[in-house]
Amino acid sequence: MTELVVRRLLVDMESPIPRHWCDGDAFRTALFDALSMSFPVGEQFFIDSVRGGFKALPPGQQQRFESEVQGFIGQEATHRRLHSLYNGHLEKLGLRNEWEPRARERLRLMQGVDIRHWLAITAANEHFTAIMADWMLRNADLLGDRDPRLATLWLWHSAEESEHKCTAFDLYQALGGNHEWRVRWFRRITFIFLADVLRQTASNLRQDGTLWRWSTWKSAASHLFGRRGLVRQTFRPWKAYLRRDFHPAQQDSGASARWLAENQARFAPVGR
Ligand SMILES: [Fe+2]
Ligand SMILES: [Fe+2]
């Protein structure tokens, strides 16, 4: 069982966001903005899955998960709130969120479906989030210093994603979820997630007028496939999820623990 602390982030999300807040780089800004656009609806689904999974547990097992589930819900609810404020600034910059309505439409199909499917989808997304979070924490300089608030927001979110990466997975297993469905959903989610993130990133760049610049494509190639690229550095941990004996705790959380220990002045733990 993991002890999950809910933290209030001490950043001001009222003042506007600079257009290319991420180190002046149009591609990285568009990519991270796209991810932020998916969070409010996605994280609500994760909360609903975990809450539903917890309720479906036999009472004898609920005690084991109670405090972890509370922490998970508190962390994700806080992420949702801050990313909604962040997304409000993106709207003012003229960016249209096309990912959210698409995701909402798909999630409507989940009504009435066995909660283990919800949890398998959540666990797959949480694995994605956790491996990207670890990449971000280990490459924090790529966030630049044009908007320290946003850099802090991303690193705090990453640290907590890494921290709570086992919750949905453990609930899925506690409810008897099997390997075949876990892997089947992971493959589907990989396809859906990559298609969505690429579409929204391209759309952000198009709306920003930077899609067809050479510098945008050069940055995309280097930050996806270069030595420190997201795809290059997350492929192995991505693949690990397919193993029958995989568990999220097998993946290193050192970068998350370090960031939380070194940045205590940036947040206040919320009493539980
Ligand atoms: Fe989150
Ligand atoms: Fe999460």
Coordinates of C-alpha atoms and ligand atoms in Angstrom, one line a residue:
M1 CA 0.0 0.0 0.0
T2 CA 1.2 3.5 -0.9
E3 CA 0.9 6.5 1.4
L4 CA -0.4 9.3 -0.9
V5 CA -0.1 12.9 0.2
V6 CA -2.4 15.5 -1.3
R7 CA -0.5 18.7 -1.9
R8 CA -1.7 22.2 -2.6
L9 CA 0.6 23.7 -5.1
L10 CA 1.8 27.2 -4.2
V11 CA 1.7 28.8 -7.6
D12 CA -0.4 31.7 -9.0
M13 CA -2.4 30.5 -11.9
E14 CA -4.2 33.8 -12.4
S15 CA -1.7 35.6 -14.6
P16 CA -1.6 34.8 -18.3
I17 CA 0.7 32.2 -19.9
P18 CA 3.2 33.4 -22.5
R19 CA 2.5 32.0 -26.0
H20 CA 5.6 29.8 -26.2
W21 CA 6.1 29.4 -22.5
C22 CA 8.2 26.2 -22.9
D23 CA 11.7 27.5 -23.5
G24 CA 10.4 29.5 -26.5
D25 CA 10.0 26.2 -28.3
A26 CA 6.7 26.0 -30.4
F27 CA 6.7 22.2 -30.6
R28 CA 7.3 21.4 -26.9
T29 CA 4.8 24.1 -25.9
A30 CA 2.2 22.6 -28.3
L31 CA 2.8 19.1 -27.1
F32 CA 2.5 19.9 -23.4
D33 CA -0.5 22.1 -24.0
A34 CA -2.2 19.2 -25.8
L35 CA -1.6 16.9 -22.9
S36 CA -3.0 19.5 -20.5
M37 CA -6.1 19.7 -22.6
S38 CA -6.8 16.0 -22.0
F39 CA -6.4 16.0 -18.3
P40 CA -9.7 17.5 -16.9
V41 CA -11.9 14.9 -18.6
G42 CA -9.3 12.1 -18.4
E43 CA -8.5 12.5 -14.7
Q44 CA -12.3 12.6 -13.9
F45 CA -12.6 9.2 -15.5
F46 CA -9.6 7.9 -13.5
I47 CA -11.2 9.2 -10.3
D48 CA -14.6 7.5 -11.2
S49 CA -12.8 4.2 -12.1
V50 CA -10.9 4.1 -8.9
R51 CA -13.9 5.1 -6.8
G52 CA -16.1 2.5 -8.6
G53 CA -13.4 -0.2 -8.2
F54 CA -13.1 0.6 -4.5
K55 CA -16.9 0.2 -4.0
A56 CA -16.9 -3.1 -5.9
L57 CA -14.3 -4.6 -3.5
P58 CA -15.5 -7.0 -0.8
P59 CA -15.7 -5.1 2.6
G60 CA -12.8 -7.1 3.9
Q61 CA -10.5 -5.8 1.2
Q62 CA -11.7 -2.2 1.3
Q63 CA -9.7 -1.3 4.4
R64 CA -6.5 -2.2 2.7
F65 CA -7.2 0.4 -0.1
E66 CA -9.1 3.1 1.8
S67 CA -6.4 5.6 2.5
E68 CA -4.6 5.0 -0.9
V69 CA -7.9 5.6 -2.8
Q70 CA -8.6 8.7 -0.9
G71 CA -5.1 10.0 -1.7
F72 CA -5.4 9.1 -5.3
I73 CA -8.7 10.9 -5.7
G74 CA -7.3 14.0 -3.8
Q75 CA -4.2 14.1 -6.1
E76 CA -6.1 13.7 -9.3
A77 CA -8.8 16.2 -8.3
T78 CA -6.1 18.8 -7.6
H79 CA -4.5 18.1 -10.9
R80 CA -7.8 18.6 -12.7
R81 CA -8.4 21.9 -11.0
L82 CA -5.0 23.4 -11.9
H83 CA -5.0 22.1 -15.4
S84 CA -8.5 23.6 -15.9
L85 CA -7.1 27.0 -15.0
Y86 CA -4.1 26.4 -17.3
N87 CA -6.5 25.4 -20.1
G88 CA -8.5 28.5 -19.5
H89 CA -5.3 30.5 -20.4
L90 CA -4.8 28.4 -23.5
E91 CA -8.4 29.2 -24.6
K92 CA -7.6 32.9 -24.2
L93 CA -4.5 32.4 -26.4
G94 CA -7.0 31.2 -29.1
L95 CA -6.3 27.4 -28.8
R96 CA -9.3 25.1 -29.3
N97 CA -9.5 21.9 -27.3
E98 CA -10.7 19.3 -29.8
W99 CA -9.4 16.3 -27.7
E100 CA -11.8 16.8 -24.8
P101 CA -15.1 16.5 -26.8
R102 CA -13.8 13.4 -28.6
A103 CA -12.8 11.8 -25.3
R104 CA -16.1 12.6 -23.7
E105 CA -17.9 11.0 -26.6
R106 CA -15.9 7.8 -26.3
L107 CA -16.3 7.7 -22.5
R108 CA -20.1 7.7 -22.9
L109 CA -19.7 4.2 -24.3
M110 CA -18.4 3.0 -21.0
Q111 CA -21.7 3.5 -19.1
G112 CA -22.9 0.2 -17.7
V113 CA -19.7 -1.6 -18.6
D114 CA -17.9 -3.9 -16.0
I115 CA -15.8 -1.7 -13.7
R116 CA -12.7 -3.9 -14.4
H117 CA -12.7 -2.5 -18.0
W118 CA -12.7 1.0 -16.5
L119 CA -9.8 0.1 -14.3
A120 CA -7.9 -1.6 -17.1
I121 CA -8.2 1.6 -19.2
T122 CA -7.2 3.7 -16.2
A123 CA -4.2 1.5 -15.4
A124 CA -3.1 1.7 -19.0
N125 CA -3.3 5.5 -19.0
E126 CA -1.6 5.7 -15.7
H127 CA 1.3 3.7 -17.0
F128 CA 1.6 6.1 -19.9
T129 CA 1.4 9.0 -17.5
A130 CA 3.9 7.5 -15.2
I131 CA 6.5 6.8 -17.8
M132 CA 6.1 10.3 -19.3
A133 CA 6.3 11.8 -15.9
D134 CA 9.5 10.0 -15.2
W135 CA 10.9 11.3 -18.5
M136 CA 9.9 14.8 -17.6
L137 CA 11.4 14.7 -14.1
R138 CA 14.7 13.4 -15.6
N139 CA 14.7 16.1 -18.3
A140 CA 13.3 19.0 -16.3
D141 CA 15.5 21.5 -18.0
L142 CA 13.5 21.0 -21.2
L143 CA 10.6 22.9 -19.6
G144 CA 12.8 26.1 -19.7
D145 CA 12.5 29.1 -17.4
R146 CA 10.2 31.4 -19.3
D147 CA 7.3 30.5 -17.0
P148 CA 8.6 29.0 -13.8
R149 CA 5.0 28.4 -12.6
L150 CA 4.2 26.1 -15.4
A151 CA 7.5 24.3 -15.0
T152 CA 6.7 23.7 -11.3
L153 CA 3.1 22.6 -12.2
W154 CA 4.4 20.0 -14.7
L155 CA 7.0 18.7 -12.3
W156 CA 4.6 18.5 -9.3
H157 CA 2.0 16.7 -11.5
S158 CA 4.7 14.3 -12.8
A159 CA 6.0 13.6 -9.3
E160 CA 2.5 12.6 -8.1
E161 CA 1.7 10.6 -11.2
S162 CA 4.8 8.5 -10.5
E163 CA 3.8 8.3 -6.8
H164 CA 0.3 6.9 -7.4
K165 CA 1.0 4.7 -10.5
C166 CA 0.1 1.5 -8.7
T167 CA -3.4 2.4 -7.4
A168 CA -5.6 1.6 -10.5
F169 CA -3.4 -1.4 -11.4
D170 CA -3.7 -2.9 -7.9
L171 CA -7.5 -2.4 -7.8
Y172 CA -7.8 -4.1 -11.2
Q173 CA -5.9 -7.1 -9.9
A174 CA -7.8 -7.2 -6.5
L175 CA -11.0 -7.4 -8.5
G176 CA -9.7 -10.4 -10.5
G177 CA -8.9 -8.5 -13.7
N178 CA -6.8 -10.7 -16.0
H179 CA -3.7 -10.3 -18.0
E180 CA -5.3 -10.6 -21.4
W181 CA -7.7 -7.8 -20.9
R182 CA -5.1 -5.6 -19.3
V183 CA -2.8 -6.0 -22.3
R184 CA -5.7 -5.7 -24.8
W185 CA -6.7 -2.4 -23.3
F186 CA -3.2 -1.2 -23.2
R187 CA -2.7 -1.7 -26.9
R188 CA -5.9 0.1 -27.7
I189 CA -5.1 2.9 -25.3
T190 CA -1.7 3.3 -26.9
F191 CA -3.2 3.7 -30.3
I192 CA -5.9 6.1 -29.1
F193 CA -3.6 8.1 -27.0
L194 CA -0.9 8.6 -29.6
A195 CA -3.5 9.5 -32.3
D196 CA -5.1 12.0 -29.9
V197 CA -1.9 13.6 -28.7
L198 CA -0.6 14.0 -32.3
R199 CA -3.8 15.5 -33.6
Q200 CA -4.1 18.0 -30.8
T201 CA -0.4 19.0 -31.0
A202 CA -0.7 19.5 -34.7
S203 CA -3.9 21.5 -34.2
N204 CA -2.2 23.7 -31.6
L205 CA 0.7 24.3 -34.0
R206 CA -1.7 25.1 -36.8
Q207 CA -3.7 27.5 -34.7
D208 CA -0.4 29.1 -33.5
G209 CA 0.8 29.5 -37.1
T210 CA 4.0 27.5 -36.5
L211 CA 3.1 24.0 -37.9
W212 CA 5.1 24.4 -41.1
R213 CA 8.2 26.0 -39.7
W214 CA 11.4 24.1 -40.1
S215 CA 12.3 24.8 -36.4
T216 CA 9.1 23.1 -35.3
W217 CA 9.9 19.9 -37.1
K218 CA 13.5 19.9 -36.0
S219 CA 12.4 20.2 -32.4
A220 CA 9.8 17.4 -32.9
A221 CA 12.5 15.1 -34.3
S222 CA 14.9 15.8 -31.5
H223 CA 12.5 15.8 -28.6
L224 CA 10.7 12.7 -29.7
F225 CA 13.5 10.5 -31.2
G226 CA 16.8 12.2 -30.2
R227 CA 19.1 11.0 -27.4
R228 CA 16.8 12.6 -24.8
G229 CA 13.7 12.1 -26.9
L230 CA 10.3 11.1 -25.3
V231 CA 9.7 8.1 -27.6
R232 CA 13.3 6.9 -27.4
Q233 CA 13.4 7.0 -23.6
T234 CA 10.0 5.6 -22.9
F235 CA 9.8 2.7 -25.3
R236 CA 11.3 0.2 -23.0
P237 CA 9.2 1.0 -20.0
W238 CA 6.2 1.1 -22.4
K239 CA 6.9 -2.4 -23.5
A240 CA 7.4 -3.7 -20.0
Y241 CA 3.6 -3.4 -19.4
L242 CA 3.0 -6.3 -21.8
R243 CA 4.9 -8.7 -19.5
R244 CA 2.8 -11.1 -17.6
D245 CA 4.7 -10.4 -14.4
F246 CA 4.7 -6.6 -14.8
H247 CA 3.8 -4.4 -11.8
P248 CA 4.1 -0.6 -11.9
A249 CA 6.2 -0.7 -8.7
Q250 CA 9.0 -2.4 -10.7
Q251 CA 9.6 1.0 -12.4
D252 CA 12.0 3.4 -10.7
S253 CA 10.3 6.3 -8.8
G254 CA 13.6 7.9 -7.7
A255 CA 13.2 11.1 -9.7
S256 CA 9.7 11.7 -8.2
A257 CA 10.9 11.2 -4.6
R258 CA 13.9 13.5 -5.2
W259 CA 11.8 16.3 -6.7
L260 CA 9.3 16.1 -3.8
A261 CA 12.1 16.1 -1.2
E262 CA 13.9 19.0 -2.9
N263 CA 10.9 21.2 -3.6
Q264 CA 9.0 21.2 -0.3
A265 CA 8.7 25.0 -0.4
R266 CA 6.6 24.8 -3.5
F267 CA 3.6 23.0 -2.0
A268 CA 1.7 22.6 1.2
P269 CA 0.4 19.1 2.2
V270 CA -3.4 19.1 2.7
G271 CA -4.6 17.7 6.0
R272 CA -6.5 14.5 5.7
Ligands
FE1 FE -2.9 13.5 -12.6
FE2 FE -2.8 9.7 -12.4

